């Protein structure tokens, strides 16, 4: 019987990590091969285990078809950031069924029915079966359906024509955000899914920033005000607060052994695009809101500098979310530089410019991905010892 202090996915993960280690012990003659399985259960019951099996640094790492799946160990790069998504194809099959079911309900029923369906599915697949990928999808579905369900209920009760338009008060949006945060808090309390806690943080921070920004944005609709004047400043503030919260979870679990690391992953996934969007919108506004065809070279270089800073922060924190979030803006900035060259006669065809943008962005991704550990090691070496000790462990 499994130790009740571990969830099923933790137990199975620890057992899979132990198997190749015990297999090597059996090959070395330390234990008999028949003792591997009972010894793994014994050690896990006593709280002994490994979080990941370390691949050998040399030797032949090729495997035959007769070897167990556990022999395909994760590399050090893969182990450094491994949010729990899938434990098997069963997760994928259930997720496909969930998405199709919710899509059908969305076309036939109001949002509160979808919300109720999400809760029923969460009881089965999150609370009882603890499936990783369905938990992520259902949490996101709950976040969206709860928002629209509360919004539609608020409209029907108050008669507000447009919650986020010019005819509405900013307080209407704040009430919706409070209700959303409360519902997400209840969802996390019930199911204890890391992404639910992350979405709770996102909703709470969105409420705080919106409350601060409301007096400054005036009567403009929120979506319009966000792109004008000091709107991008508040988007940046939103991303910065989320980044600080994610940094707290990262630094409190530098070896990434707990679910705090998963919470940090989801928060970084929201914070990085928000920060980059603030820089992007501010740069475009200062350039007169021009399109890519008229983007000044200085604006393109500013965007590239912002992406580089985010990527370096991602390398230091060992978070690839910072790299992936900047790809679109990086492509936009490179395209702006090429467009400037085209006006000077350097690039004549749009197809050439597009191909160069794709080539440059793809090459940067491959270079950073392949040399991730080397780049991180080089950056950590130039930092003070005190900073190196608090950053996530170099693997």
mmCIF file of C-alpha atoms in Angstrom:
data_model
loop_
_atom_site.group_PDB
_atom_site.id
_atom_site.type_symbol
_atom_site.label_atom_id
_atom_site.label_comp_id
_atom_site.label_asym_id
_atom_site.label_seq_id
_atom_site.Cartn_x
_atom_site.Cartn_y
_atom_site.Cartn_z
ATOM 1 C CA UNK A 1 0.000 0.000 0.000
ATOM 2 C CA UNK A 2 1.453 3.374 -1.000
ATOM 3 C CA UNK A 3 2.413 5.947 1.608
ATOM 4 C CA UNK A 4 -0.551 8.301 1.949
ATOM 5 C CA UNK A 5 1.723 11.314 2.294
ATOM 6 C CA UNK A 6 2.489 11.083 -1.423
ATOM 7 C CA UNK A 7 -0.014 11.484 -4.233
ATOM 8 C CA UNK A 8 -0.132 8.739 -6.822
ATOM 9 C CA UNK A 9 1.831 10.687 -9.418
ATOM 10 C CA UNK A 10 4.586 11.472 -6.885
ATOM 11 C CA UNK A 11 4.769 7.821 -5.807
ATOM 12 C CA UNK A 12 5.017 6.500 -9.353
ATOM 13 C CA UNK A 13 7.541 9.168 -10.321
ATOM 14 C CA UNK A 14 9.806 8.330 -7.386
ATOM 15 C CA UNK A 15 9.507 4.624 -8.115
ATOM 16 C CA UNK A 16 10.402 5.117 -11.791
ATOM 17 C CA UNK A 17 13.417 7.168 -10.711
ATOM 18 C CA UNK A 18 14.562 4.403 -8.358
ATOM 19 C CA UNK A 19 14.217 1.551 -10.868
ATOM 20 C CA UNK A 20 17.288 2.272 -13.049
ATOM 21 C CA UNK A 21 19.432 2.859 -9.943
ATOM 22 C CA UNK A 22 18.431 -0.496 -8.462
ATOM 23 C CA UNK A 23 18.894 -2.144 -11.866
ATOM 24 C CA UNK A 24 22.497 -0.922 -11.913
ATOM 25 C CA UNK A 25 22.952 -2.222 -8.355
ATOM 26 C CA UNK A 26 21.712 -5.643 -9.493
ATOM 27 C CA UNK A 27 24.098 -5.630 -12.475
ATOM 28 C CA UNK A 28 26.959 -4.761 -10.131
ATOM 29 C CA UNK A 29 26.036 -7.714 -7.900
ATOM 30 C CA UNK A 30 25.125 -5.545 -4.905
ATOM 31 C CA UNK A 31 21.606 -6.989 -4.768
ATOM 32 C CA UNK A 32 19.788 -9.809 -6.513
ATOM 33 C CA UNK A 33 17.691 -8.830 -9.512
ATOM 34 C CA UNK A 34 14.558 -10.232 -7.848
ATOM 35 C CA UNK A 35 15.082 -7.869 -4.926
ATOM 36 C CA UNK A 36 14.839 -4.674 -6.995
ATOM 37 C CA UNK A 37 11.055 -4.256 -6.920
ATOM 38 C CA UNK A 38 10.466 -5.064 -3.225
ATOM 39 C CA UNK A 39 13.479 -2.947 -2.256
ATOM 40 C CA UNK A 40 12.053 0.026 -4.187
ATOM 41 C CA UNK A 41 8.735 -0.259 -2.312
ATOM 42 C CA UNK A 42 10.563 -0.627 1.001
ATOM 43 C CA UNK A 43 12.675 2.475 0.423
ATOM 44 C CA UNK A 44 9.693 4.547 -0.713
ATOM 45 C CA UNK A 45 7.689 3.523 2.359
ATOM 46 C CA UNK A 46 10.570 4.816 4.467
ATOM 47 C CA UNK A 47 10.651 8.120 2.576
ATOM 48 C CA UNK A 48 13.847 7.288 0.680
ATOM 49 C CA UNK A 49 13.988 8.011 -3.024
ATOM 50 C CA UNK A 50 15.513 10.007 -5.842
ATOM 51 C CA UNK A 51 13.756 12.705 -7.814
ATOM 52 C CA UNK A 52 15.466 11.830 -11.095
ATOM 53 C CA UNK A 53 17.948 9.297 -12.317
ATOM 54 C CA UNK A 54 21.165 10.890 -13.533
ATOM 55 C CA UNK A 55 22.290 9.746 -16.945
ATOM 56 C CA UNK A 56 25.849 8.450 -17.253
ATOM 57 C CA UNK A 57 28.377 11.015 -18.436
ATOM 58 C CA UNK A 58 30.152 8.574 -20.731
ATOM 59 C CA UNK A 59 29.769 5.182 -22.263
ATOM 60 C CA UNK A 60 27.248 3.839 -24.719
ATOM 61 C CA UNK A 61 23.823 5.307 -23.986
ATOM 62 C CA UNK A 62 22.026 3.499 -26.795
ATOM 63 C CA UNK A 63 19.286 1.128 -25.755
ATOM 64 C CA UNK A 64 17.802 -2.001 -27.270
ATOM 65 C CA UNK A 65 14.087 -2.667 -27.636
ATOM 66 C CA UNK A 66 14.268 -5.233 -24.822
ATOM 67 C CA UNK A 67 15.396 -2.711 -22.211
ATOM 68 C CA UNK A 68 12.871 -1.208 -19.782
ATOM 69 C CA UNK A 69 11.483 2.247 -20.432
ATOM 70 C CA UNK A 70 13.185 3.472 -17.253
ATOM 71 C CA UNK A 71 16.502 3.108 -19.076
ATOM 72 C CA UNK A 72 15.596 6.120 -21.207
ATOM 73 C CA UNK A 73 16.641 8.563 -18.529
ATOM 74 C CA UNK A 74 16.072 12.252 -18.785
ATOM 75 C CA UNK A 75 19.127 14.321 -19.595
ATOM 76 C CA UNK A 76 20.316 17.003 -17.200
ATOM 77 C CA UNK A 77 18.805 19.667 -19.439
ATOM 78 C CA UNK A 78 15.420 17.950 -19.400
ATOM 79 C CA UNK A 79 15.507 17.506 -15.625
ATOM 80 C CA UNK A 80 16.137 21.187 -14.944
ATOM 81 C CA UNK A 81 12.569 22.244 -15.780
ATOM 82 C CA UNK A 82 9.959 19.504 -15.825
ATOM 83 C CA UNK A 83 6.402 20.646 -15.028
ATOM 84 C CA UNK A 84 4.031 17.696 -14.707
ATOM 85 C CA UNK A 85 1.908 17.411 -17.832
ATOM 86 C CA UNK A 86 1.556 13.813 -18.972
ATOM 87 C CA UNK A 87 2.041 10.447 -17.275
ATOM 88 C CA UNK A 88 0.806 8.395 -20.206
ATOM 89 C CA UNK A 89 -1.436 8.358 -23.252
ATOM 90 C CA UNK A 90 -4.391 7.872 -20.930
ATOM 91 C CA UNK A 91 -3.954 11.530 -19.944
ATOM 92 C CA UNK A 92 -4.043 12.573 -23.598
ATOM 93 C CA UNK A 93 -7.134 10.500 -24.375
ATOM 94 C CA UNK A 94 -9.047 11.877 -21.397
ATOM 95 C CA UNK A 95 -7.965 15.419 -22.252
ATOM 96 C CA UNK A 96 -9.224 15.062 -25.818
ATOM 97 C CA UNK A 97 -12.567 13.853 -24.472
ATOM 98 C CA UNK A 98 -12.742 16.772 -22.041
ATOM 99 C CA UNK A 99 -12.006 19.343 -24.744
ATOM 100 C CA UNK A 100 -14.591 17.894 -27.140
ATOM 101 C CA UNK A 101 -17.232 17.670 -24.406
ATOM 102 C CA UNK A 102 -16.689 21.234 -23.234
ATOM 103 C CA UNK A 103 -16.643 22.515 -26.827
ATOM 104 C CA UNK A 104 -20.019 20.867 -27.430
ATOM 105 C CA UNK A 105 -21.453 22.343 -24.237
ATOM 106 C CA UNK A 106 -20.120 25.789 -25.151
ATOM 107 C CA UNK A 107 -22.243 25.789 -28.297
ATOM 108 C CA UNK A 108 -25.429 24.629 -26.575
ATOM 109 C CA UNK A 109 -25.480 25.861 -22.989
ATOM 110 C CA UNK A 110 -24.755 29.018 -20.978
ATOM 111 C CA UNK A 111 -21.481 29.475 -19.137
ATOM 112 C CA UNK A 112 -22.741 28.394 -15.727
ATOM 113 C CA UNK A 113 -23.600 24.963 -17.169
ATOM 114 C CA UNK A 114 -20.064 24.683 -18.534
ATOM 115 C CA UNK A 115 -18.764 25.713 -15.113
ATOM 116 C CA UNK A 116 -20.813 22.969 -13.455
ATOM 117 C CA UNK A 117 -19.546 20.424 -15.998
ATOM 118 C CA UNK A 118 -15.955 21.445 -15.305
ATOM 119 C CA UNK A 119 -16.500 20.877 -11.585
ATOM 120 C CA UNK A 120 -17.997 17.423 -12.161
ATOM 121 C CA UNK A 121 -15.114 16.434 -14.446
ATOM 122 C CA UNK A 122 -12.627 17.833 -11.933
ATOM 123 C CA UNK A 123 -14.061 15.603 -9.204
ATOM 124 C CA UNK A 124 -13.475 12.542 -11.357
ATOM 125 C CA UNK A 125 -10.198 13.251 -13.128
ATOM 126 C CA UNK A 126 -8.442 15.669 -10.774
ATOM 127 C CA UNK A 127 -9.518 14.780 -7.249
ATOM 128 C CA UNK A 128 -9.953 11.008 -7.707
ATOM 129 C CA UNK A 129 -7.593 10.006 -10.526
ATOM 130 C CA UNK A 130 -5.060 12.855 -10.176
ATOM 131 C CA UNK A 131 -4.403 13.019 -13.922
ATOM 132 C CA UNK A 132 -1.820 15.658 -14.772
ATOM 133 C CA UNK A 133 -2.805 16.987 -18.209
ATOM 134 C CA UNK A 134 -6.580 16.913 -17.563
ATOM 135 C CA UNK A 135 -5.914 18.843 -14.339
ATOM 136 C CA UNK A 136 -4.182 21.599 -16.321
ATOM 137 C CA UNK A 137 -6.915 21.753 -18.970
ATOM 138 C CA UNK A 138 -9.768 21.671 -16.448
ATOM 139 C CA UNK A 139 -8.162 24.408 -14.359
ATOM 140 C CA UNK A 140 -7.855 26.648 -17.410
ATOM 141 C CA UNK A 141 -11.435 25.786 -18.404
ATOM 142 C CA UNK A 142 -12.603 26.635 -14.897
ATOM 143 C CA UNK A 143 -10.753 29.960 -15.000
ATOM 144 C CA UNK A 144 -12.381 30.975 -18.288
ATOM 145 C CA UNK A 145 -15.871 29.615 -17.599
ATOM 146 C CA UNK A 146 -15.935 31.117 -14.087
ATOM 147 C CA UNK A 147 -15.029 34.528 -15.481
ATOM 148 C CA UNK A 148 -17.768 34.503 -18.113
ATOM 149 C CA UNK A 149 -20.331 32.917 -15.791
ATOM 150 C CA UNK A 150 -19.780 35.608 -13.156
ATOM 151 C CA UNK A 151 -19.765 38.322 -15.831
ATOM 152 C CA UNK A 152 -23.065 37.162 -17.341
ATOM 153 C CA UNK A 153 -24.648 36.850 -13.874
ATOM 154 C CA UNK A 154 -23.448 40.343 -12.958
ATOM 155 C CA UNK A 155 -24.863 41.781 -16.189
ATOM 156 C CA UNK A 156 -28.233 40.127 -15.624
ATOM 157 C CA UNK A 157 -28.402 41.426 -12.044
ATOM 158 C CA UNK A 158 -27.232 44.998 -12.684
ATOM 159 C CA UNK A 159 -28.199 45.575 -16.293
ATOM 160 C CA UNK A 160 -24.686 46.812 -17.140
ATOM 161 C CA UNK A 161 -24.506 46.738 -20.969
ATOM 162 C CA UNK A 162 -20.744 46.329 -21.315
ATOM 163 C CA UNK A 163 -18.518 45.422 -18.408
ATOM 164 C CA UNK A 164 -15.318 46.471 -20.133
ATOM 165 C CA UNK A 165 -16.597 49.187 -22.457
ATOM 166 C CA UNK A 166 -16.771 52.957 -22.213
ATOM 167 C CA UNK A 167 -20.320 52.826 -20.791
ATOM 168 C CA UNK A 168 -19.282 50.858 -17.709
ATOM 169 C CA UNK A 169 -17.641 51.821 -14.461
ATOM 170 C CA UNK A 170 -14.196 50.421 -13.692
ATOM 171 C CA UNK A 171 -15.649 49.157 -10.399
ATOM 172 C CA UNK A 172 -17.713 46.648 -12.379
ATOM 173 C CA UNK A 173 -14.562 44.970 -13.678
ATOM 174 C CA UNK A 174 -13.042 44.996 -10.176
ATOM 175 C CA UNK A 175 -16.055 43.147 -8.765
ATOM 176 C CA UNK A 176 -15.698 40.499 -11.461
ATOM 177 C CA UNK A 177 -11.997 40.077 -10.684
ATOM 178 C CA UNK A 178 -12.705 39.679 -6.958
ATOM 179 C CA UNK A 179 -15.292 36.986 -7.650
ATOM 180 C CA UNK A 180 -12.893 35.261 -10.039
ATOM 181 C CA UNK A 181 -10.146 35.208 -7.406
ATOM 182 C CA UNK A 182 -12.510 33.816 -4.767
ATOM 183 C CA UNK A 183 -13.681 31.039 -7.076
ATOM 184 C CA UNK A 184 -10.115 30.124 -8.013
ATOM 185 C CA UNK A 185 -9.188 30.083 -4.339
ATOM 186 C CA UNK A 186 -11.999 27.620 -3.666
ATOM 187 C CA UNK A 187 -10.954 25.514 -6.660
ATOM 188 C CA UNK A 188 -7.384 25.316 -5.441
ATOM 189 C CA UNK A 189 -8.500 24.476 -1.884
ATOM 190 C CA UNK A 190 -10.541 21.601 -3.266
ATOM 191 C CA UNK A 191 -8.138 20.117 -5.828
ATOM 192 C CA UNK A 192 -4.650 21.391 -4.863
ATOM 193 C CA UNK A 193 -3.491 21.811 -8.453
ATOM 194 C CA UNK A 194 -0.383 24.040 -8.824
ATOM 195 C CA UNK A 195 -1.758 25.817 -11.883
ATOM 196 C CA UNK A 196 -4.905 26.696 -9.917
ATOM 197 C CA UNK A 197 -2.794 28.466 -7.293
ATOM 198 C CA UNK A 198 -0.917 30.246 -10.085
ATOM 199 C CA UNK A 199 -4.200 31.406 -11.667
ATOM 200 C CA UNK A 200 -5.342 32.564 -8.231
ATOM 201 C CA UNK A 201 -2.216 34.714 -8.008
ATOM 202 C CA UNK A 202 -2.830 36.058 -11.512
ATOM 203 C CA UNK A 203 -6.417 37.036 -10.657
ATOM 204 C CA UNK A 204 -5.410 38.642 -7.364
ATOM 205 C CA UNK A 205 -2.622 40.652 -8.989
ATOM 206 C CA UNK A 206 -4.939 41.658 -11.844
ATOM 207 C CA UNK A 207 -7.411 43.000 -9.280
ATOM 208 C CA UNK A 208 -4.739 44.948 -7.392
ATOM 209 C CA UNK A 209 -3.251 46.500 -10.534
ATOM 210 C CA UNK A 210 -6.694 47.286 -11.970
ATOM 211 C CA UNK A 211 -7.696 49.003 -8.730
ATOM 212 C CA UNK A 212 -4.532 51.120 -8.849
ATOM 213 C CA UNK A 213 -4.938 51.891 -12.549
ATOM 214 C CA UNK A 214 -8.667 52.726 -12.552
ATOM 215 C CA UNK A 215 -8.307 56.413 -11.526
ATOM 216 C CA UNK A 216 -5.618 56.969 -14.175
ATOM 217 C CA UNK A 217 -7.297 55.297 -17.135
ATOM 218 C CA UNK A 218 -10.374 57.511 -17.144
ATOM 219 C CA UNK A 219 -13.528 56.696 -19.115
ATOM 220 C CA UNK A 220 -11.780 54.732 -21.873
ATOM 221 C CA UNK A 221 -12.661 51.046 -22.260
ATOM 222 C CA UNK A 222 -10.087 48.856 -20.507
ATOM 223 C CA UNK A 223 -8.850 47.208 -23.679
ATOM 224 C CA UNK A 224 -8.344 50.633 -25.286
ATOM 225 C CA UNK A 225 -6.767 52.233 -22.229
ATOM 226 C CA UNK A 226 -4.322 49.331 -21.895
ATOM 227 C CA UNK A 227 -2.657 50.348 -25.138
ATOM 228 C CA UNK A 228 -2.584 54.104 -24.596
ATOM 229 C CA UNK A 229 -0.787 56.554 -22.356
ATOM 230 C CA UNK A 230 0.303 54.949 -19.127
ATOM 231 C CA UNK A 231 -1.696 51.777 -19.800
ATOM 232 C CA UNK A 232 1.448 49.789 -20.693
ATOM 233 C CA UNK A 233 2.967 50.905 -17.376
ATOM 234 C CA UNK A 234 0.268 49.015 -15.506
ATOM 235 C CA UNK A 235 0.698 45.994 -17.766
ATOM 236 C CA UNK A 236 4.367 46.075 -16.864
ATOM 237 C CA UNK A 237 3.486 46.423 -13.177
ATOM 238 C CA UNK A 238 1.215 43.403 -13.477
ATOM 239 C CA UNK A 239 4.013 41.359 -15.047
ATOM 240 C CA UNK A 240 6.580 42.601 -12.535
ATOM 241 C CA UNK A 241 4.488 41.622 -9.502
ATOM 242 C CA UNK A 242 3.852 38.173 -10.962
ATOM 243 C CA UNK A 243 7.562 37.825 -11.672
ATOM 244 C CA UNK A 244 8.411 38.664 -8.052
ATOM 245 C CA UNK A 245 5.902 36.077 -6.793
ATOM 246 C CA UNK A 246 7.282 33.475 -9.213
ATOM 247 C CA UNK A 247 10.801 34.357 -8.092
ATOM 248 C CA UNK A 248 9.787 33.748 -4.482
ATOM 249 C CA UNK A 249 8.573 30.239 -5.341
ATOM 250 C CA UNK A 250 11.683 29.570 -7.423
ATOM 251 C CA UNK A 251 14.120 30.657 -4.718
ATOM 252 C CA UNK A 252 12.223 28.752 -2.022
ATOM 253 C CA UNK A 253 12.734 25.523 -3.995
ATOM 254 C CA UNK A 254 16.114 25.879 -5.771
ATOM 255 C CA UNK A 255 16.421 22.125 -6.406
ATOM 256 C CA UNK A 256 12.863 21.951 -7.791
ATOM 257 C CA UNK A 257 11.724 19.040 -5.708
ATOM 258 C CA UNK A 258 8.251 20.314 -4.764
ATOM 259 C CA UNK A 259 5.138 21.692 -6.414
ATOM 260 C CA UNK A 260 6.380 25.202 -5.683
ATOM 261 C CA UNK A 261 8.434 24.818 -8.851
ATOM 262 C CA UNK A 262 5.295 24.077 -10.862
ATOM 263 C CA UNK A 263 3.586 27.192 -9.490
ATOM 264 C CA UNK A 264 6.621 29.263 -10.451
ATOM 265 C CA UNK A 265 6.569 27.772 -13.964
ATOM 266 C CA UNK A 266 2.980 28.883 -14.617
ATOM 267 C CA UNK A 267 3.556 32.328 -13.110
ATOM 268 C CA UNK A 268 6.631 32.870 -15.279
ATOM 269 C CA UNK A 269 4.590 31.791 -18.291
ATOM 270 C CA UNK A 270 2.223 34.734 -17.653
ATOM 271 C CA UNK A 271 4.716 37.261 -16.291
ATOM 272 C CA UNK A 272 7.217 37.103 -19.153
ATOM 273 C CA UNK A 273 4.732 37.952 -21.964
ATOM 274 C CA UNK A 274 3.215 40.725 -19.819
ATOM 275 C CA UNK A 275 6.599 42.359 -19.275
ATOM 276 C CA UNK A 276 7.500 42.039 -22.921
ATOM 277 C CA UNK A 277 4.106 43.343 -24.024
ATOM 278 C CA UNK A 278 4.595 46.454 -21.887
ATOM 279 C CA UNK A 279 7.938 47.148 -23.572
ATOM 280 C CA UNK A 280 6.497 46.353 -26.998
ATOM 281 C CA UNK A 281 3.440 48.620 -26.682
ATOM 282 C CA UNK A 282 5.474 51.455 -25.155
ATOM 283 C CA UNK A 283 8.024 51.241 -27.972
ATOM 284 C CA UNK A 284 5.316 51.243 -30.627
ATOM 285 C CA UNK A 285 3.516 54.192 -29.012
ATOM 286 C CA UNK A 286 6.725 56.220 -28.915
ATOM 287 C CA UNK A 287 7.219 55.425 -32.587
ATOM 288 C CA UNK A 288 3.816 56.908 -33.367
ATOM 289 C CA UNK A 289 1.942 53.612 -33.483
ATOM 290 C CA UNK A 290 3.396 52.790 -36.885
ATOM 291 C CA UNK A 291 3.306 49.352 -38.435
ATOM 292 C CA UNK A 292 6.226 47.146 -39.200
ATOM 293 C CA UNK A 293 6.755 48.827 -42.566
ATOM 294 C CA UNK A 294 7.628 52.093 -40.800
ATOM 295 C CA UNK A 295 9.178 50.789 -37.604
ATOM 296 C CA UNK A 296 12.297 52.862 -36.808
ATOM 297 C CA UNK A 297 15.575 51.048 -36.398
ATOM 298 C CA UNK A 298 15.878 52.330 -32.823
ATOM 299 C CA UNK A 299 12.511 50.765 -31.965
ATOM 300 C CA UNK A 300 13.580 47.419 -33.410
ATOM 301 C CA UNK A 301 16.827 47.504 -31.449
ATOM 302 C CA UNK A 302 14.908 48.381 -28.260
ATOM 303 C CA UNK A 303 12.675 45.346 -28.714
ATOM 304 C CA UNK A 304 15.678 43.111 -29.340
ATOM 305 C CA UNK A 305 17.397 44.454 -26.207
ATOM 306 C CA UNK A 306 14.275 43.737 -24.133
ATOM 307 C CA UNK A 307 14.082 40.192 -25.494
ATOM 308 C CA UNK A 308 17.774 39.613 -24.760
ATOM 309 C CA UNK A 309 17.335 40.816 -21.164
ATOM 310 C CA UNK A 310 14.374 38.491 -20.661
ATOM 311 C CA UNK A 311 16.277 35.592 -22.180
ATOM 312 C CA UNK A 312 19.262 36.201 -19.903
ATOM 313 C CA UNK A 313 16.923 36.330 -16.907
ATOM 314 C CA UNK A 314 15.431 33.039 -18.075
ATOM 315 C CA UNK A 315 18.868 31.455 -18.318
ATOM 316 C CA UNK A 316 19.847 32.621 -14.816
ATOM 317 C CA UNK A 317 16.585 31.325 -13.356
ATOM 318 C CA UNK A 318 16.680 28.207 -15.536
ATOM 319 C CA UNK A 319 13.248 29.106 -16.941
ATOM 320 C CA UNK A 320 12.716 28.611 -20.654
ATOM 321 C CA UNK A 321 9.384 30.462 -20.508
ATOM 322 C CA UNK A 322 11.331 33.710 -20.816
ATOM 323 C CA UNK A 323 12.909 32.489 -24.034
ATOM 324 C CA UNK A 324 9.713 31.227 -25.675
ATOM 325 C CA UNK A 325 7.662 34.302 -24.716
ATOM 326 C CA UNK A 326 10.048 36.625 -26.534
ATOM 327 C CA UNK A 327 10.073 34.823 -29.872
ATOM 328 C CA UNK A 328 7.168 36.741 -31.419
ATOM 329 C CA UNK A 329 8.555 40.138 -30.444
ATOM 330 C CA UNK A 330 12.020 39.064 -31.562
ATOM 331 C CA UNK A 331 10.636 38.101 -34.962
ATOM 332 C CA UNK A 332 8.774 41.414 -35.184
ATOM 333 C CA UNK A 333 11.942 43.367 -34.365
ATOM 334 C CA UNK A 334 14.063 41.441 -36.877
ATOM 335 C CA UNK A 335 11.369 41.981 -39.503
ATOM 336 C CA UNK A 336 11.442 45.719 -38.749
ATOM 337 C CA UNK A 337 15.202 45.807 -39.278
ATOM 338 C CA UNK A 338 14.856 43.930 -42.557
ATOM 339 C CA UNK A 339 12.080 46.281 -43.649
ATOM 340 C CA UNK A 340 14.387 49.219 -42.955
ATOM 341 C CA UNK A 341 16.990 47.520 -45.116
ATOM 342 C CA UNK A 342 14.410 46.922 -47.831
ATOM 343 C CA UNK A 343 13.671 50.627 -48.009
ATOM 344 C CA UNK A 344 17.374 51.073 -48.568
ATOM 345 C CA UNK A 345 17.363 48.510 -51.354
ATOM 346 C CA UNK A 346 18.985 45.662 -49.388
ATOM 347 C CA UNK A 347 15.981 43.352 -49.356
ATOM 348 C CA UNK A 348 13.592 43.413 -52.243
ATOM 349 C CA UNK A 349 11.244 40.498 -51.769
ATOM 350 C CA UNK A 350 8.881 39.923 -48.864
ATOM 351 C CA UNK A 351 9.496 36.184 -49.091
ATOM 352 C CA UNK A 352 13.219 36.785 -48.538
ATOM 353 C CA UNK A 353 12.529 38.916 -45.478
ATOM 354 C CA UNK A 354 10.140 36.352 -44.009
ATOM 355 C CA UNK A 355 12.618 33.532 -44.577
ATOM 356 C CA UNK A 356 15.416 35.476 -42.912
ATOM 357 C CA UNK A 357 13.197 36.269 -39.891
ATOM 358 C CA UNK A 358 12.260 32.609 -39.479
ATOM 359 C CA UNK A 359 15.884 31.537 -39.953
ATOM 360 C CA UNK A 360 17.242 34.020 -37.400
ATOM 361 C CA UNK A 361 14.627 33.245 -34.752
ATOM 362 C CA UNK A 362 14.986 29.493 -35.275
ATOM 363 C CA UNK A 363 18.771 29.655 -35.065
ATOM 364 C CA UNK A 364 18.626 31.656 -31.830
ATOM 365 C CA UNK A 365 16.247 29.132 -30.277
ATOM 366 C CA UNK A 366 18.455 26.203 -31.279
ATOM 367 C CA UNK A 367 21.651 27.897 -30.087
ATOM 368 C CA UNK A 368 20.173 28.806 -26.707
ATOM 369 C CA UNK A 369 18.503 25.419 -26.328
ATOM 370 C CA UNK A 370 21.624 23.440 -27.223
ATOM 371 C CA UNK A 371 23.997 25.562 -25.174
ATOM 372 C CA UNK A 372 21.636 26.221 -22.261
ATOM 373 C CA UNK A 373 23.771 24.676 -19.516
ATOM 374 C CA UNK A 374 27.005 26.132 -20.916
ATOM 375 C CA UNK A 375 25.491 29.615 -21.170
ATOM 376 C CA UNK A 376 24.014 29.350 -17.690
ATOM 377 C CA UNK A 377 27.310 28.162 -16.243
ATOM 378 C CA UNK A 378 29.104 31.113 -17.851
ATOM 379 C CA UNK A 379 26.590 33.636 -16.520
ATOM 380 C CA UNK A 380 26.622 32.184 -13.011
ATOM 381 C CA UNK A 381 30.423 32.348 -12.899
ATOM 382 C CA UNK A 382 30.406 36.135 -13.212
ATOM 383 C CA UNK A 383 27.844 36.589 -10.424
ATOM 384 C CA UNK A 384 28.780 37.059 -6.769
ATOM 385 C CA UNK A 385 28.878 33.899 -4.698
ATOM 386 C CA UNK A 386 25.918 35.024 -2.607
ATOM 387 C CA UNK A 387 23.687 35.330 -5.669
ATOM 388 C CA UNK A 388 24.822 31.973 -7.041
ATOM 389 C CA UNK A 389 23.790 30.238 -3.828
ATOM 390 C CA UNK A 390 20.201 31.489 -3.925
ATOM 391 C CA UNK A 391 19.545 30.872 -7.615
ATOM 392 C CA UNK A 392 18.164 27.516 -8.787
ATOM 393 C CA UNK A 393 20.758 24.766 -8.651
ATOM 394 C CA UNK A 394 23.083 24.407 -11.634
ATOM 395 C CA UNK A 395 22.561 20.893 -13.014
#
